[in-house]
Tab-separated table of C-alpha atoms in Angstrom:
chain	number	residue	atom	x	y	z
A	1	UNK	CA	0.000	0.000	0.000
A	2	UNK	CA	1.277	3.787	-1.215
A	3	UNK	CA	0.663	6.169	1.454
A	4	UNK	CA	1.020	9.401	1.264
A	5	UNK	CA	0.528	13.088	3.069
A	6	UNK	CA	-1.761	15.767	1.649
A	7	UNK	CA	-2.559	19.333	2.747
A	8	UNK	CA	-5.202	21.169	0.408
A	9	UNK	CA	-5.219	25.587	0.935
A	10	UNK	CA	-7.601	28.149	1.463
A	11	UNK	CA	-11.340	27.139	0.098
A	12	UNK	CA	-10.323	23.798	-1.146
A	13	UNK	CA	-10.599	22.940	2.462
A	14	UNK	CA	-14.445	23.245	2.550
A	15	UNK	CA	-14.563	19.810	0.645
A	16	UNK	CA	-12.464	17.780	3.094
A	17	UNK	CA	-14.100	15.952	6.155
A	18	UNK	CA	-13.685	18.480	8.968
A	19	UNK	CA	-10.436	16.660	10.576
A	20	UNK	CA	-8.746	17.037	7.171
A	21	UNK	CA	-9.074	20.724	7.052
A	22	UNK	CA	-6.053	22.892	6.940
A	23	UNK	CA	-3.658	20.577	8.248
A	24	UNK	CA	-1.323	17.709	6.956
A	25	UNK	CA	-2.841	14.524	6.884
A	26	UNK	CA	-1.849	10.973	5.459
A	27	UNK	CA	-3.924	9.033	3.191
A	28	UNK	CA	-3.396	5.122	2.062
A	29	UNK	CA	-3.458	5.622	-1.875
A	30	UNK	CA	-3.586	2.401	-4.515
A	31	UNK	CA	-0.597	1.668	-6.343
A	32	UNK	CA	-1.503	3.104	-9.133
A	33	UNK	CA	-3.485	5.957	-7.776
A	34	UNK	CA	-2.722	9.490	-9.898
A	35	UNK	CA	-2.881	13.003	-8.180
A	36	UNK	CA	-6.349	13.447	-9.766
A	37	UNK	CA	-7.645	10.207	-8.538
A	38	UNK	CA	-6.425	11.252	-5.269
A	39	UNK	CA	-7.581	14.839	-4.641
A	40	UNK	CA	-11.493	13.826	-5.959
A	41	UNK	CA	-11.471	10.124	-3.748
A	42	UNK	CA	-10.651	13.114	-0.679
A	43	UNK	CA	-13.458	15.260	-1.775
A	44	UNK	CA	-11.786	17.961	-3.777
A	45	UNK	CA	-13.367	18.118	-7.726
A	46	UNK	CA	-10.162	18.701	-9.859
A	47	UNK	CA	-12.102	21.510	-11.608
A	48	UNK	CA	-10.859	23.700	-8.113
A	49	UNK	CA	-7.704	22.966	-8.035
A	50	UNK	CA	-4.997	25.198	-9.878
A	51	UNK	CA	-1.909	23.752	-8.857
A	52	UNK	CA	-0.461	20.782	-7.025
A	53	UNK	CA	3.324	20.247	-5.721
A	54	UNK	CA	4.581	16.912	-5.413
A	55	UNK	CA	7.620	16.862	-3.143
A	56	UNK	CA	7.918	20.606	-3.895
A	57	UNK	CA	7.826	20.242	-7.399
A	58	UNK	CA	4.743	21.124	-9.393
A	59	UNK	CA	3.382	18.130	-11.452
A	60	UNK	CA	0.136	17.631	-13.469
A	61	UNK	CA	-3.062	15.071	-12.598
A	62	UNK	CA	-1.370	11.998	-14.213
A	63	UNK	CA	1.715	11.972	-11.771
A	64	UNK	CA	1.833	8.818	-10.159
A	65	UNK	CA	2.167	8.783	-6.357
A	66	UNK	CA	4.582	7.124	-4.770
A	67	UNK	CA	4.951	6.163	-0.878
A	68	UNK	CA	6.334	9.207	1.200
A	69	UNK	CA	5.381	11.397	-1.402
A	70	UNK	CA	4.266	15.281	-0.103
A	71	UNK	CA	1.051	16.849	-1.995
A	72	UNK	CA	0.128	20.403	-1.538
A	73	UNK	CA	-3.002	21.488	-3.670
A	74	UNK	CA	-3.775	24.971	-4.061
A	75	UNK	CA	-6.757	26.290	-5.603
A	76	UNK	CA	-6.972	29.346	-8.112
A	77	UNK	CA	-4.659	32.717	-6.545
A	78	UNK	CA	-6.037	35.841	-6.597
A	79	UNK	CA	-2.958	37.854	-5.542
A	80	UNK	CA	-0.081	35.480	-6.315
A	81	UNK	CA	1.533	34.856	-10.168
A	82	UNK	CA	1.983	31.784	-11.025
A	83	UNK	CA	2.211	31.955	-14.362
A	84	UNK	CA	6.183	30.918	-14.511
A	85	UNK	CA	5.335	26.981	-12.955
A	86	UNK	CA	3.224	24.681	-14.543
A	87	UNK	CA	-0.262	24.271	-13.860
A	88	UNK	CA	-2.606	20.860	-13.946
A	89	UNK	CA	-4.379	22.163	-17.126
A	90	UNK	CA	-2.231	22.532	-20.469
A	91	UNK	CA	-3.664	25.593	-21.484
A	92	UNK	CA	-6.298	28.495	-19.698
A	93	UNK	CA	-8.954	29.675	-21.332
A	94	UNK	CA	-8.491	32.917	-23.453
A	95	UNK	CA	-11.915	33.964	-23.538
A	96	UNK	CA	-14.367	33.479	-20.299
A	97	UNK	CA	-17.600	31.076	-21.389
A	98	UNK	CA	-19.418	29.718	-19.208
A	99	UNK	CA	-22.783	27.242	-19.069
A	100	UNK	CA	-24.446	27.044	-15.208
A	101	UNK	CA	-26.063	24.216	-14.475
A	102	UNK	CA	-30.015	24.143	-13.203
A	103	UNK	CA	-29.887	25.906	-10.161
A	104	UNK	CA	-27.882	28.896	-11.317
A	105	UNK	CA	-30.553	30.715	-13.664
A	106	UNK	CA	-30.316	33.300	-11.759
A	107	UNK	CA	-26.647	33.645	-11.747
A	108	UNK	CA	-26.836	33.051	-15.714
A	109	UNK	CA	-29.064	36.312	-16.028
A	110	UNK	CA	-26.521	38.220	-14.313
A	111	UNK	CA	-23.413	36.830	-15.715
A	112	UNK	CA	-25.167	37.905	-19.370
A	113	UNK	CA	-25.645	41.036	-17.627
A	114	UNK	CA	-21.749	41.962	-17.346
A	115	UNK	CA	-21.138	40.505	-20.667
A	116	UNK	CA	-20.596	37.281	-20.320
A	117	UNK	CA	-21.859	34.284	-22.955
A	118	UNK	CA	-23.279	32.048	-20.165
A	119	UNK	CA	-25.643	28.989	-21.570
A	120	UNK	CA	-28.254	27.907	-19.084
A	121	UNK	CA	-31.120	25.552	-19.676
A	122	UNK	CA	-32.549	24.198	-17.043
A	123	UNK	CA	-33.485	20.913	-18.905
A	124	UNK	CA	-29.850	20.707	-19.087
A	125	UNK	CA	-28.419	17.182	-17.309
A	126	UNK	CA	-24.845	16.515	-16.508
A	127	UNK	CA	-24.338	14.840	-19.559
A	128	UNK	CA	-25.495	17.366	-21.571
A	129	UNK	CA	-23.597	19.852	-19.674
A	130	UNK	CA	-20.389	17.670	-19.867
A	131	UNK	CA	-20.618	18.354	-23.726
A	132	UNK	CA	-21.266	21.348	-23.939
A	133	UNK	CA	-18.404	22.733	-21.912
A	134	UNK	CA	-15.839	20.571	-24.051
A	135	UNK	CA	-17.208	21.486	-27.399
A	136	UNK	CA	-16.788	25.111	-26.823
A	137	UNK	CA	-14.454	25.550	-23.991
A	138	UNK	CA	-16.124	26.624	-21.074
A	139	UNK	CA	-16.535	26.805	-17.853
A	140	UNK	CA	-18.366	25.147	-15.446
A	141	UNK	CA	-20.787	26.563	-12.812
A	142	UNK	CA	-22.485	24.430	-10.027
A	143	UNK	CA	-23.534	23.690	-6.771
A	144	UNK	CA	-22.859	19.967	-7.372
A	145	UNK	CA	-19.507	18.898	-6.759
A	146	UNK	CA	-19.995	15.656	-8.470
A	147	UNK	CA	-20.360	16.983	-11.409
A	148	UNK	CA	-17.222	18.301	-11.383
A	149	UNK	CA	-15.976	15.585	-10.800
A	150	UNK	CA	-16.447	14.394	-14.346
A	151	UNK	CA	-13.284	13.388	-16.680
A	152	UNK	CA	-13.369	15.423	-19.322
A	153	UNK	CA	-14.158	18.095	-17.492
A	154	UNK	CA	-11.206	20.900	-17.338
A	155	UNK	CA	-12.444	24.155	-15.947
A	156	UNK	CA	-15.233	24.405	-13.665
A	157	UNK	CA	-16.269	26.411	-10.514
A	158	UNK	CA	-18.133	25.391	-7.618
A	159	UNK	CA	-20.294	27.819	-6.330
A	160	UNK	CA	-20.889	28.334	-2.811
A	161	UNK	CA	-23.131	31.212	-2.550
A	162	UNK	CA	-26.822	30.985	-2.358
A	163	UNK	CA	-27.907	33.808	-3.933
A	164	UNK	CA	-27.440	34.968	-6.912
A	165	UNK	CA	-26.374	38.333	-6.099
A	166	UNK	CA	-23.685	36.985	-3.613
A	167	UNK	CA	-22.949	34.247	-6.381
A	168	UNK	CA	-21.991	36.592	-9.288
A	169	UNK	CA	-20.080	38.902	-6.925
A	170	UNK	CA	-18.291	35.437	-6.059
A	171	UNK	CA	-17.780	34.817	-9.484
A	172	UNK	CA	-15.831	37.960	-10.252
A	173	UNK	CA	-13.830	37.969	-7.428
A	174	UNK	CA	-12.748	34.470	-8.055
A	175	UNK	CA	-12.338	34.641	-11.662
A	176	UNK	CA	-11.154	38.106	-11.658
A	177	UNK	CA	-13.559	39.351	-13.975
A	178	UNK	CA	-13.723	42.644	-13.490
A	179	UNK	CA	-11.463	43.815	-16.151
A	180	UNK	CA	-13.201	41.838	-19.076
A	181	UNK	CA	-16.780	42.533	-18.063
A	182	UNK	CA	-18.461	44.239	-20.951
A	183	UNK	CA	-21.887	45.283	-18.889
A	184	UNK	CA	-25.205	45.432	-20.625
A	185	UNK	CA	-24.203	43.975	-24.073
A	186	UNK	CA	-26.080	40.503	-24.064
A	187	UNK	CA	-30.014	39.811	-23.877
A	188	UNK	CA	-30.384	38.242	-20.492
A	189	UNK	CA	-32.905	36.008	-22.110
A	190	UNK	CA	-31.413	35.224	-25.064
A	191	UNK	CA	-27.642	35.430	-24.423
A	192	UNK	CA	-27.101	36.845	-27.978
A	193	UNK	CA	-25.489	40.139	-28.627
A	194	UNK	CA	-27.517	43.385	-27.934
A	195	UNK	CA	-27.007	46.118	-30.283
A	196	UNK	CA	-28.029	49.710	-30.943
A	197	UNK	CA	-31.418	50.859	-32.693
A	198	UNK	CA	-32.847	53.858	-33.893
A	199	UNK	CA	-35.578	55.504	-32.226
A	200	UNK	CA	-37.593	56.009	-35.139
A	201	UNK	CA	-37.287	51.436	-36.239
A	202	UNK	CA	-38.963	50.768	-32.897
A	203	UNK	CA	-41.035	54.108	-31.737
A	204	UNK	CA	-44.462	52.315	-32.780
A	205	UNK	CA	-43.533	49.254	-30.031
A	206	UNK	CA	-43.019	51.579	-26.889
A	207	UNK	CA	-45.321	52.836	-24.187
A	208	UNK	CA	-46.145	56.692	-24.527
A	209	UNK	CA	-43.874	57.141	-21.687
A	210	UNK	CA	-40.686	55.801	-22.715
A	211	UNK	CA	-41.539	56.764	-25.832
A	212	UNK	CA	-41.506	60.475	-24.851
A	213	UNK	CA	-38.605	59.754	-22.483
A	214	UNK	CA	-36.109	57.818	-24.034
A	215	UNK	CA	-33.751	58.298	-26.768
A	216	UNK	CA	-31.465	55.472	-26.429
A	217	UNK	CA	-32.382	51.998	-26.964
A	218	UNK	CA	-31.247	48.668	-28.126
A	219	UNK	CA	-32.481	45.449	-29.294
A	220	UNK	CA	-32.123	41.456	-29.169
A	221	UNK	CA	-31.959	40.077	-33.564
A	222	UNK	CA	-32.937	36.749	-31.396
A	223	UNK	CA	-36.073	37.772	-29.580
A	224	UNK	CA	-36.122	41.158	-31.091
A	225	UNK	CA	-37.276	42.528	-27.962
A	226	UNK	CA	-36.281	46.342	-27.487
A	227	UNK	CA	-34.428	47.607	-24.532
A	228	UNK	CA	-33.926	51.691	-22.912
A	229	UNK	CA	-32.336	52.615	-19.721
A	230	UNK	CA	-35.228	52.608	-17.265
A	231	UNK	CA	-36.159	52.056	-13.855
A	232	UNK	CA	-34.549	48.491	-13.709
A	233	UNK	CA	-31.751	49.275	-15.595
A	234	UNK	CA	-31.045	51.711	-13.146
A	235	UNK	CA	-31.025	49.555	-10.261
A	236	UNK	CA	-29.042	46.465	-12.659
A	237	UNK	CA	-26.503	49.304	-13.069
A	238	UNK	CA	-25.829	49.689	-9.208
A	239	UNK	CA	-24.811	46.416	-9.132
A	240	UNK	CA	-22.720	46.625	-11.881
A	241	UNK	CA	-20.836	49.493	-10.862
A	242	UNK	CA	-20.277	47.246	-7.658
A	243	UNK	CA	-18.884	44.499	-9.507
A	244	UNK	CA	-16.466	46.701	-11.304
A	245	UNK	CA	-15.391	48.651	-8.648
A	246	UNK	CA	-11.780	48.812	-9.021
A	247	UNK	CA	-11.190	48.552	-12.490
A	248	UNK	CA	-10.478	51.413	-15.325
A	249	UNK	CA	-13.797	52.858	-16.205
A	250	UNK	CA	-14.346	52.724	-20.115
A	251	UNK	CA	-13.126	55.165	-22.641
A	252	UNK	CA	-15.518	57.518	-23.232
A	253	UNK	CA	-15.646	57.144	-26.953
A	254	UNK	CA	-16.475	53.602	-26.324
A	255	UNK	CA	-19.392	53.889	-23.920
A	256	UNK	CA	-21.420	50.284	-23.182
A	257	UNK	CA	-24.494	49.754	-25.081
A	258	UNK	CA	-27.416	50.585	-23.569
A	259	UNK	CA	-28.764	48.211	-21.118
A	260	UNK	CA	-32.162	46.490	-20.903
A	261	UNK	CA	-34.484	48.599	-18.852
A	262	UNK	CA	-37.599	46.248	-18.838
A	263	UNK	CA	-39.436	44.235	-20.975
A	264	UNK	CA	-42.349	45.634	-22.620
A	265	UNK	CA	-45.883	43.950	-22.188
């Protein structure tokens, strides 16, 4: 029998039986057992995990363990670069994707709100999921750690949050998406591109009030629904400005498209 001693950092912790947490413990490991087979048979989906030393060294999820061998797992670092060692996943992902699985509609919505192409059905099973994020290279949001769990699975977050207000502000602070958000430039129903519209193309489809109101507006080609800066846009932008506090502000001659106010009857 291989045995060997782990320690896992920071939130990776929350996955380990409480006696595990944030300490060194040993753990009996087959003979052929793999880093990956290791950190998900202790709890930990490989999805969280950005890098793991072996004996000091950083390796990927095939390295064989041996007996007396020293893992430290460390999830995704916020403050640290890492960039120079090697990481568990060959390559990152150039452009953030996501697709949230059934419980996250609401953090879907406002994920599309900042700009981001999030998929979300939620007919959508695991399987289905599974596919999806390998076809087109994206990431993972769940509440189910099993899923993550699956093989070809390569980037993937697991969302602790409840709500999705708390869960998108999680999402940006773990992902660091501040700088790439790109607010109020996707329909929140559709998740296709919003983009600018003449008053005078959609004047006979608003409400007397917005329509004497309003000058800027935008639409969805998808659902063709038309969108103007309202009272909900408003508060959407609150949160927004929340999310991006601490980044550059955009250009001016490059101001975000206007953002979906409400939908009209």
């Amino acid at each position: 029998m291989v045995t060997a001693t782990f320690r896992f950092y920071e939130e990776l912790n929350d996955f380990l039986a409480p006696a595990r947490r944030r300490r060194e413990f040993d753990a009996p490991c087959a003979r052929a057992a793999t880093v990956k087979h290791m950190v998900e048979a202790l709890g930990v989906p490989h999805t969280e995990v950005e890098l793991v030393l072996v004996n000091g060294e950083s390796v990927d999820f095939d390295c064989l363990l041996r007996d007396g061998d020293r893992v430290a797992v460390y999830p995704k670092f916020e403050s640290l670069d890492i960039t120079p060692l090697l990481r568990v996943r060959r390559h990152p992902l150039r452009v953030m994707r996501f697709v949230a699985d059934a419980h996250l509609g609401g953090l879907a919505h406002l994920l599309r709100m900042t700009g981001f192409d999030t998929l979300y059905d939620n007919h959508f099973d695991d399987g289905e999921i599974e596919i999806i994020a390998g076809r087109d290279a994206r990431i993972v949001l769940t509440r189910d750690r099993e899923l993550l769990k699956r093989r070809t699975l390569t980037h993937g977050c697991y969302v602790r949050a409840q709500k999705p207000a708390q869960q998108v502000r999680e999402i940006f602070d773990r992902l660091d998406l501040a700088g790439s958000a790109k607010p109020f430039t996707l329909c929140l129903d559709c998740n296709a591109p919003l983009r600018p519209i003449g008053k005078a193309q959609v004047e006979d489809r608003l409400p007397p009030g917005v329509r004497a109101s309003h000058t800027r507006f935008s639409t969805c080609d998808v659902c063709r629904r038309v969108f103007w800066e309202g009272s909900h846009w408003r508060r959407m932008r609150v949160l927004v400005d929340e999310l991006l506090a601490g980044s550059p502000p955009l250009p001016p001659e490059t101001p975000a498209a206007p953002g979906p106010a409400r939908y009209p009857k």
